Amino acid sequence: MDRVDHWLSCIKEHGYRLTAPRRAVVDTLATSNHVLSPFEVFELARENYPRLGLVTVYRTLEKLEELGLIQRVHRPSDCQAFVTAFKGHQHLLICQNCGRVEFFSGDDGMEELMVKVGERSGYRIKDHWLQLFGVCWECGD
Amino acid sequence: MDRVDHWLSCIKEHGYRLTAPRRAVVDTLATSNHVLSPFEVFELARENYPRLGLVTVYRTLEKLEELGLIQRVHRPSDCQAFVTAFKGHQHLLICQNCGRVEFFSGDDGMEELMVKVGERSGYRIKDHWLQLFGVCWECGD
DNA sequence: CTCTTTGCAAAAGTTTTGCACGCTC
DNA sequence: GAGCGTGCAAAACTTTTGCAAAGAG
């Protein structure tokens, strides 16, 4: 699997060690296109590496986030779930049922809107979030 | 104060009782234009009603949210904070420093974007979040 | 061999629940 | 008065920290 290898290289390049627990977490997240909570990662990764501890999952997620390989996703119901991060600014489309995630780029007038709202409000705009929620083709309606 | 009265009426109309603890929480949230966590609400409301318990704050927030008077706000750092809710779909602009909130309406191509992304992805789009983060005029840069 | 990383146990937070008393209506 | 609401205490969760032992390089 390509992305798994990339993540493992990235971990190594940054001076962190390659260990079985880390491989298990990476395998789980890098091959999923669903939003996963720390506990879900723990459960899935344990199928391949039963000795895995939840604490290690937290610590590994922290590193993967720091390396920019995963990003945190906020949803109405929870805010501690993660997905693969994409380069550049990408907006998220999340399935409310199964957590499947698609990315789409902001080829909309987002920059323009930020400038406009900034002027009107007197705020210095730094960042923005755009997320769409829906039901994916597999979950039906 | 106008909004306070509105909220109190709303509570009463829905068959809930008007009590001192609820008044304290309502006073705090309805007169603030800042994002407040449950604990912050607790601390502020206790200045007026020291006997207030944190549990009651949670229970009151739950009711105010249910009545649509407040809405939950998600930020990179926390996801359990609340602000006054506005009617209609409003987007948020949040000060990263002090939590001050402004609303702006989506006079952008949001509906259009939702249709377009829906078609491309095969998702049935249900909802969207658009939030801008920045630094307000009072916090400088 | 050295020093990072791990998993357990326990701590630290945060949110929810159970229950007897108090207060609104 | 009847019954909703409150505050305390304790439970339930989630996330973080301390530490001895295991394992990568």
Short mmCIF file of C-alpha atoms (C1' of nucleotides) in Angstrom, two decimals:
data_model
loop_
_atom_site.label_atom_id
_atom_site.label_comp_id
_atom_site.label_asym_id
_atom_site.label_seq_id
_atom_site.Cartn_x
_atom_site.Cartn_y
_atom_site.Cartn_z
CA MET A 1 0.00 0.00 0.00
CA ASP A 2 1.40 3.31 -1.11
CA ARG A 3 0.15 5.70 1.52
CA VAL A 4 1.17 3.38 4.32
CA ASP A 5 4.74 3.37 3.00
CA HIS A 6 4.75 7.11 2.70
CA TRP A 7 3.64 7.55 6.28
CA LEU A 8 6.18 5.06 7.57
CA SER A 9 8.98 6.85 5.70
CA CYS A 10 7.78 10.13 7.06
CA ILE A 11 7.86 8.82 10.62
CA LYS A 12 11.36 7.49 10.10
CA GLU A 13 12.65 10.65 8.43
CA HIS A 14 11.56 12.68 11.38
CA GLY A 15 13.66 10.60 13.72
CA TYR A 16 10.86 8.54 15.22
CA ARG A 17 11.18 4.80 15.44
CA LEU A 18 9.24 2.30 13.43
CA THR A 19 7.49 -0.04 15.82
CA ALA A 20 4.81 -2.64 15.52
CA PRO A 21 2.18 -0.56 17.36
CA ARG A 22 2.83 2.40 15.08
CA ARG A 23 2.58 0.23 12.02
CA ALA A 24 -0.76 -1.06 13.21
CA VAL A 25 -2.14 2.45 13.71
CA VAL A 26 -0.77 3.65 10.39
CA ASP A 27 -2.20 0.64 8.55
CA THR A 28 -5.59 1.38 10.01
CA LEU A 29 -5.76 5.09 9.30
CA ALA A 30 -3.88 5.27 6.02
CA THR A 31 -6.06 2.68 4.36
CA SER A 32 -9.36 4.09 5.55
CA ASN A 33 -11.33 6.86 4.01
CA HIS A 34 -13.60 7.10 7.00
CA VAL A 35 -13.47 9.37 9.99
CA LEU A 36 -12.22 7.35 12.95
CA SER A 37 -12.22 8.14 16.67
CA PRO A 38 -9.21 7.16 18.78
CA PHE A 39 -11.17 4.26 20.19
CA GLU A 40 -12.22 3.08 16.73
CA VAL A 41 -8.62 3.21 15.59
CA PHE A 42 -7.72 1.20 18.69
CA GLU A 43 -10.30 -1.48 17.97
CA LEU A 44 -9.44 -1.77 14.28
CA ALA A 45 -5.70 -1.74 14.80
CA ARG A 46 -5.99 -4.39 17.49
CA GLU A 47 -7.30 -6.84 14.92
CA ASN A 48 -3.79 -6.87 13.48
CA TYR A 49 -1.86 -6.26 16.67
CA PRO A 50 -3.79 -7.38 19.73
CA ARG A 51 -1.20 -6.24 22.26
CA LEU A 52 -1.81 -2.61 21.27
CA GLY A 53 -2.72 -0.24 24.10
CA LEU A 54 -5.14 2.66 23.81
CA VAL A 55 -2.54 5.02 25.23
CA THR A 56 -0.24 4.23 22.35
CA VAL A 57 -3.00 5.05 19.92
CA TYR A 58 -3.36 8.51 21.47
CA ARG A 59 0.37 9.07 21.34
CA THR A 60 0.63 7.90 17.75
CA LEU A 61 -2.29 10.04 16.65
CA GLU A 62 -0.57 13.01 18.21
CA LYS A 63 2.55 12.32 16.16
CA LEU A 64 0.69 11.72 12.92
CA GLU A 65 -1.19 14.97 13.39
CA GLU A 66 2.07 16.79 14.13
CA LEU A 67 3.55 15.38 10.91
CA GLY A 68 0.51 16.62 8.99
CA LEU A 69 -0.47 13.11 7.92
CA ILE A 70 -3.85 13.12 9.60
CA GLN A 71 -6.24 15.88 10.54
CA ARG A 72 -8.86 16.23 13.22
CA VAL A 73 -12.48 16.32 12.09
CA HIS A 74 -15.26 18.06 13.94
CA ARG A 75 -18.81 16.81 13.71
CA PRO A 76 -21.96 17.74 15.61
CA SER A 77 -21.66 14.54 17.60
CA ASP A 78 -17.94 14.33 18.24
CA CYS A 79 -14.76 16.27 17.69
CA GLN A 80 -11.93 13.87 18.31
CA ALA A 81 -12.02 11.88 15.12
CA PHE A 82 -9.32 11.80 12.48
CA VAL A 83 -8.85 11.26 8.76
CA THR A 84 -5.99 11.28 6.31
CA ALA A 85 -4.92 14.85 5.67
CA PHE A 86 -4.60 16.23 2.19
CA LYS A 87 -2.09 18.74 0.97
CA GLY A 88 -3.36 22.23 0.30
CA HIS A 89 -6.58 23.55 1.67
CA GLN A 90 -9.31 21.04 1.15
CA HIS A 91 -12.87 21.10 2.34
CA LEU A 92 -14.58 18.05 3.72
CA LEU A 93 -17.73 16.21 2.80
CA ILE A 94 -18.65 13.76 5.52
CA CYS A 95 -21.22 10.97 5.55
CA GLN A 96 -23.38 11.38 8.62
CA ASN A 97 -24.03 7.68 8.71
CA CYS A 98 -20.74 5.87 8.13
CA GLY A 99 -18.16 8.65 8.40
CA ARG A 100 -16.87 8.28 4.86
CA VAL A 101 -14.99 11.37 3.81
CA GLU A 102 -14.48 13.06 0.46
CA PHE A 103 -12.40 16.13 -0.14
CA PHE A 104 -13.21 18.97 -2.47
CA SER A 105 -11.23 22.07 -3.14
CA GLY A 106 -12.44 25.58 -2.64
CA ASP A 107 -12.94 26.60 -6.22
CA ASP A 108 -15.70 28.76 -4.83
CA GLY A 109 -15.40 32.41 -3.88
CA MET A 110 -14.02 31.63 -0.47
CA GLU A 111 -11.02 33.95 -0.55
CA GLU A 112 -13.23 36.74 -1.78
CA LEU A 113 -15.77 36.07 0.94
CA MET A 114 -13.07 36.12 3.60
CA VAL A 115 -11.88 39.51 2.44
CA LYS A 116 -15.41 40.89 2.33
CA VAL A 117 -16.40 39.61 5.74
CA GLY A 118 -13.09 40.79 7.15
CA GLU A 119 -13.70 44.32 5.98
CA ARG A 120 -17.25 44.44 7.24
CA SER A 121 -16.51 43.02 10.65
CA GLY A 122 -13.20 44.59 11.52
CA TYR A 123 -11.73 41.18 12.19
CA ARG A 124 -8.43 40.07 10.77
CA ILE A 125 -9.43 36.75 9.23
CA LYS A 126 -6.94 33.95 9.73
CA ASP A 127 -8.59 30.72 8.78
CA HIS A 128 -11.82 29.08 7.72
CA TRP A 129 -13.68 25.83 7.91
CA LEU A 130 -16.08 24.59 5.32
CA GLN A 131 -17.63 21.20 5.78
CA LEU A 132 -20.59 19.59 4.13
CA PHE A 133 -22.57 16.82 5.76
CA GLY A 134 -24.64 14.30 3.89
CA VAL A 135 -25.31 10.65 3.23
CA CYS A 136 -22.97 8.79 0.89
CA TRP A 137 -23.99 6.58 -2.00
CA GLU A 138 -23.42 3.44 0.01
CA CYS A 139 -25.59 4.45 2.94
CA GLY A 140 -28.56 5.48 0.76
CA ASP A 141 -30.93 7.92 2.40
CA MET B 1 -32.69 43.45 28.69
CA ASP B 2 -34.66 42.30 25.70
CA ARG B 3 -33.12 38.99 24.81
CA VAL B 4 -33.16 37.84 28.41
CA ASP B 5 -36.92 38.42 28.56
CA HIS B 6 -37.42 36.59 25.31
CA TRP B 7 -35.53 33.57 26.54
CA LEU B 8 -37.38 33.53 29.84
CA SER B 9 -40.74 33.69 28.05
CA CYS B 10 -39.64 30.92 25.77
CA ILE B 11 -38.71 28.71 28.71
CA LYS B 12 -42.06 29.36 30.33
CA GLU B 13 -44.06 28.82 27.15
CA HIS B 14 -42.54 25.42 26.75
CA GLY B 15 -43.76 24.35 30.16
CA TYR B 16 -40.48 24.68 32.00
CA ARG B 17 -40.29 26.54 35.28
CA LEU B 18 -38.63 29.83 35.87
CA THR B 19 -36.10 29.40 38.63
CA ALA B 20 -33.26 31.46 40.00
CA PRO B 21 -30.54 29.16 38.63
CA ARG B 22 -32.06 29.28 35.16
CA ARG B 23 -32.31 33.05 35.30
CA ALA B 24 -28.65 33.25 36.21
CA VAL B 25 -27.60 31.09 33.28
CA VAL B 26 -29.87 32.96 30.88
CA ASP B 27 -28.57 36.33 32.08
CA THR B 28 -25.05 35.19 31.43
CA LEU B 29 -25.48 33.74 27.99
CA ALA B 30 -28.10 36.08 26.57
CA THR B 31 -26.08 39.17 27.34
CA SER B 32 -22.80 37.85 26.01
CA ASN B 33 -21.60 37.84 22.43
CA HIS B 34 -18.72 35.56 23.29
CA VAL B 35 -18.40 31.85 23.01
CA LEU B 36 -18.65 30.36 26.50
CA SER B 37 -17.85 26.90 27.78
CA PRO B 38 -20.11 25.29 30.37
CA PHE B 39 -17.56 26.03 33.04
CA GLU B 40 -17.23 29.66 31.99
CA VAL B 41 -20.99 30.02 32.13
CA PHE B 42 -20.86 28.47 35.57
CA GLU B 43 -18.24 30.91 36.82
CA LEU B 44 -19.91 33.98 35.35
CA ALA B 45 -23.41 33.02 36.46
CA ARG B 46 -22.18 32.34 39.98
CA GLU B 47 -21.23 35.97 40.35
CA ASN B 48 -24.95 36.68 40.45
CA TYR B 49 -26.12 33.47 42.03
CA PRO B 50 -23.39 31.84 44.11
CA ARG B 51 -25.42 28.78 45.06
CA LEU B 52 -25.50 27.66 41.43
CA GLY B 53 -24.21 24.15 40.72
CA LEU B 54 -22.30 23.11 37.63
CA VAL B 55 -24.73 20.28 37.04
CA THR B 56 -27.55 22.75 36.71
CA VAL B 57 -25.57 24.68 34.14
CA TYR B 58 -25.27 21.53 32.03
CA ARG B 59 -28.94 20.81 32.37
CA THR B 60 -29.94 24.37 31.52
CA LEU B 61 -27.63 24.49 28.50
CA GLU B 62 -29.26 21.33 27.27
CA LYS B 63 -32.67 22.95 27.50
CA LEU B 64 -31.59 26.21 25.88
CA GLU B 65 -30.07 24.28 23.01
CA GLU B 66 -33.22 22.21 22.64
CA LEU B 67 -35.26 25.43 22.48
CA GLY B 68 -32.93 26.73 19.78
CA LEU B 69 -31.84 29.70 21.87
CA ILE B 70 -28.19 28.77 21.94
CA GLN B 71 -26.00 26.78 19.60
CA ARG B 72 -22.87 24.76 20.09
CA VAL B 73 -19.69 26.14 18.57
CA HIS B 74 -16.79 24.03 17.41
CA ARG B 75 -13.28 25.37 17.48
CA PRO B 76 -9.93 23.70 16.93
CA SER B 77 -9.32 23.80 20.65
CA ASP B 78 -12.72 22.90 22.08
CA CYS B 79 -16.16 21.87 20.98
CA GLN B 80 -18.38 22.31 23.96
CA ALA B 81 -18.84 26.04 23.94
CA PHE B 82 -22.07 27.89 23.27
CA VAL B 83 -23.37 31.18 21.90
CA THR B 84 -26.72 32.78 21.29
CA ALA B 85 -28.33 31.19 18.25
CA PHE B 86 -29.66 33.25 15.41
CA LYS B 87 -32.68 32.51 13.32
CA GLY B 88 -32.07 31.33 9.79
CA HIS B 89 -28.85 29.89 8.63
CA GLN B 90 -26.00 32.07 9.78
CA HIS B 91 -22.32 31.52 9.49
CA LEU B 92 -19.95 32.30 12.30
CA LEU B 93 -16.91 34.50 12.59
CA ILE B 94 -15.05 33.75 15.81
CA CYS B 95 -12.21 35.62 17.49
CA GLN B 96 -9.45 33.14 18.24
CA ASN B 97 -8.32 35.22 21.17
CA CYS B 98 -11.40 36.26 23.14
CA GLY B 99 -14.17 34.16 21.63
CA ARG B 100 -16.21 37.11 20.40
CA VAL B 101 -18.67 35.98 17.76
CA GLU B 102 -20.17 37.73 14.76
CA PHE B 103 -22.71 36.26 12.42
CA PHE B 104 -22.84 36.71 8.71
CA SER B 105 -25.30 35.27 6.24
CA GLY B 106 -24.42 33.09 3.33
CA ASP B 107 -24.97 35.53 0.49
CA ASP B 108 -22.28 33.57 -1.23
CA GLY B 109 -22.81 30.69 -3.64
CA MET B 110 -23.25 28.16 -0.90
CA GLU B 111 -26.45 26.55 -2.15
CA GLU B 112 -24.98 26.30 -5.60
CA LEU B 113 -21.79 24.77 -4.24
CA MET B 114 -23.77 22.21 -2.28
CA VAL B 115 -25.64 21.11 -5.39
CA LYS B 116 -22.44 20.90 -7.40
CA VAL B 117 -20.51 18.93 -4.81
CA GLY B 118 -23.52 16.71 -4.27
CA GLU B 119 -23.66 15.78 -7.93
CA ARG B 120 -19.96 15.13 -8.22
CA SER B 121 -19.67 13.03 -5.11
CA GLY B 122 -22.85 11.03 -5.16
CA TYR B 123 -23.67 12.18 -1.64
CA ARG B 124 -27.04 13.53 -0.68
CA ILE B 125 -26.01 16.77 1.01
CA LYS B 126 -27.92 17.59 4.15
CA ASP B 127 -26.15 20.37 5.94
CA HIS B 128 -23.07 22.55 5.96
CA TRP B 129 -20.81 24.42 8.31
CA LEU B 130 -18.96 27.56 7.39
CA GLN B 131 -16.91 29.25 10.06
CA LEU B 132 -14.26 31.91 9.82
CA PHE B 133 -11.60 32.36 12.47
CA GLY B 134 -9.74 35.56 13.09
CA VAL B 135 -8.79 38.21 15.58
CA CYS B 136 -11.35 40.87 16.46
CA TRP B 137 -10.81 44.62 16.53
CA GLU B 138 -10.47 44.62 20.29
CA CYS B 139 -7.80 41.95 20.45
CA GLY B 140 -5.59 43.53 17.77
CA ASP B 141 -3.25 41.14 16.05
"C1'" DC C 1 24.07 -0.82 24.43
"C1'" DT C 2 21.46 3.45 24.47
"C1'" DC C 3 17.49 5.72 24.52
"C1'" DT C 4 12.86 5.79 22.51
"C1'" DT C 5 8.53 3.66 22.96
"C1'" DT C 6 5.18 0.68 25.15
"C1'" DG C 7 1.48 -0.87 28.21
"C1'" DC C 8 -0.24 -0.85 32.69
"C1'" DA C 9 -2.05 1.69 36.47
"C1'" DA C 10 -3.49 5.67 38.18
"C1'" DA C 11 -4.59 10.57 37.82
"C1'" DA C 12 -7.04 14.36 35.88
"C1'" DG C 13 -10.75 16.26 33.52
"C1'" DT C 14 -15.34 16.56 31.91
"C1'" DT C 15 -20.14 15.11 31.60
"C1'" DT C 16 -23.94 12.21 33.36
"C1'" DT C 17 -26.80 9.91 36.85
"C1'" DG C 18 -29.15 8.94 41.45
"C1'" DC C 19 -31.47 10.85 45.10
"C1'" DA C 20 -33.49 13.50 48.86
"C1'" DC C 21 -34.74 18.18 49.60
"C1'" DG C 22 -36.61 22.71 48.02
"C1'" DC C 23 -39.23 25.72 45.33
"C1'" DT C 24 -42.49 26.95 41.36
"C1'" DC C 25 -46.93 27.03 39.98
"C1'" DG D 1 -49.88 20.28 47.69
"C1'" DA D 2 -47.95 18.00 43.37
"C1'" DG D 3 -44.21 17.52 40.78
"C1'" DC D 4 -40.43 19.77 38.47
"C1'" DG D 5 -35.69 21.41 39.52
"C1'" DT D 6 -31.61 21.73 42.35
"C1'" DG D 7 -27.28 20.57 44.44
"C1'" DC D 8 -24.45 17.16 46.30
"C1'" DA D 9 -22.05 12.89 45.76
"C1'" DA D 10 -20.69 9.48 43.02
"C1'" DA D 11 -20.39 7.10 38.57
"C1'" DA D 12 -18.99 6.98 33.82
"C1'" DC D 13 -16.07 8.38 30.23
"C1'" DT D 14 -12.24 10.25 27.86
"C1'" DT D 15 -7.57 11.79 27.79
"C1'" DT D 16 -3.06 12.45 30.14
"C1'" DT D 17 0.84 11.21 33.09
"C1'" DG D 18 4.33 8.24 35.73
"C1'" DC D 19 7.09 4.41 35.45
"C1'" DA D 20 9.40 -0.01 34.85
"C1'" DA D 21 10.19 -3.04 31.16
"C1'" DA D 22 10.64 -4.10 26.15
"C1'" DG D 23 12.51 -3.26 21.76
"C1'" DA D 24 14.51 -0.35 17.69
"C1'" DG D 25 18.59 1.27 15.80
#
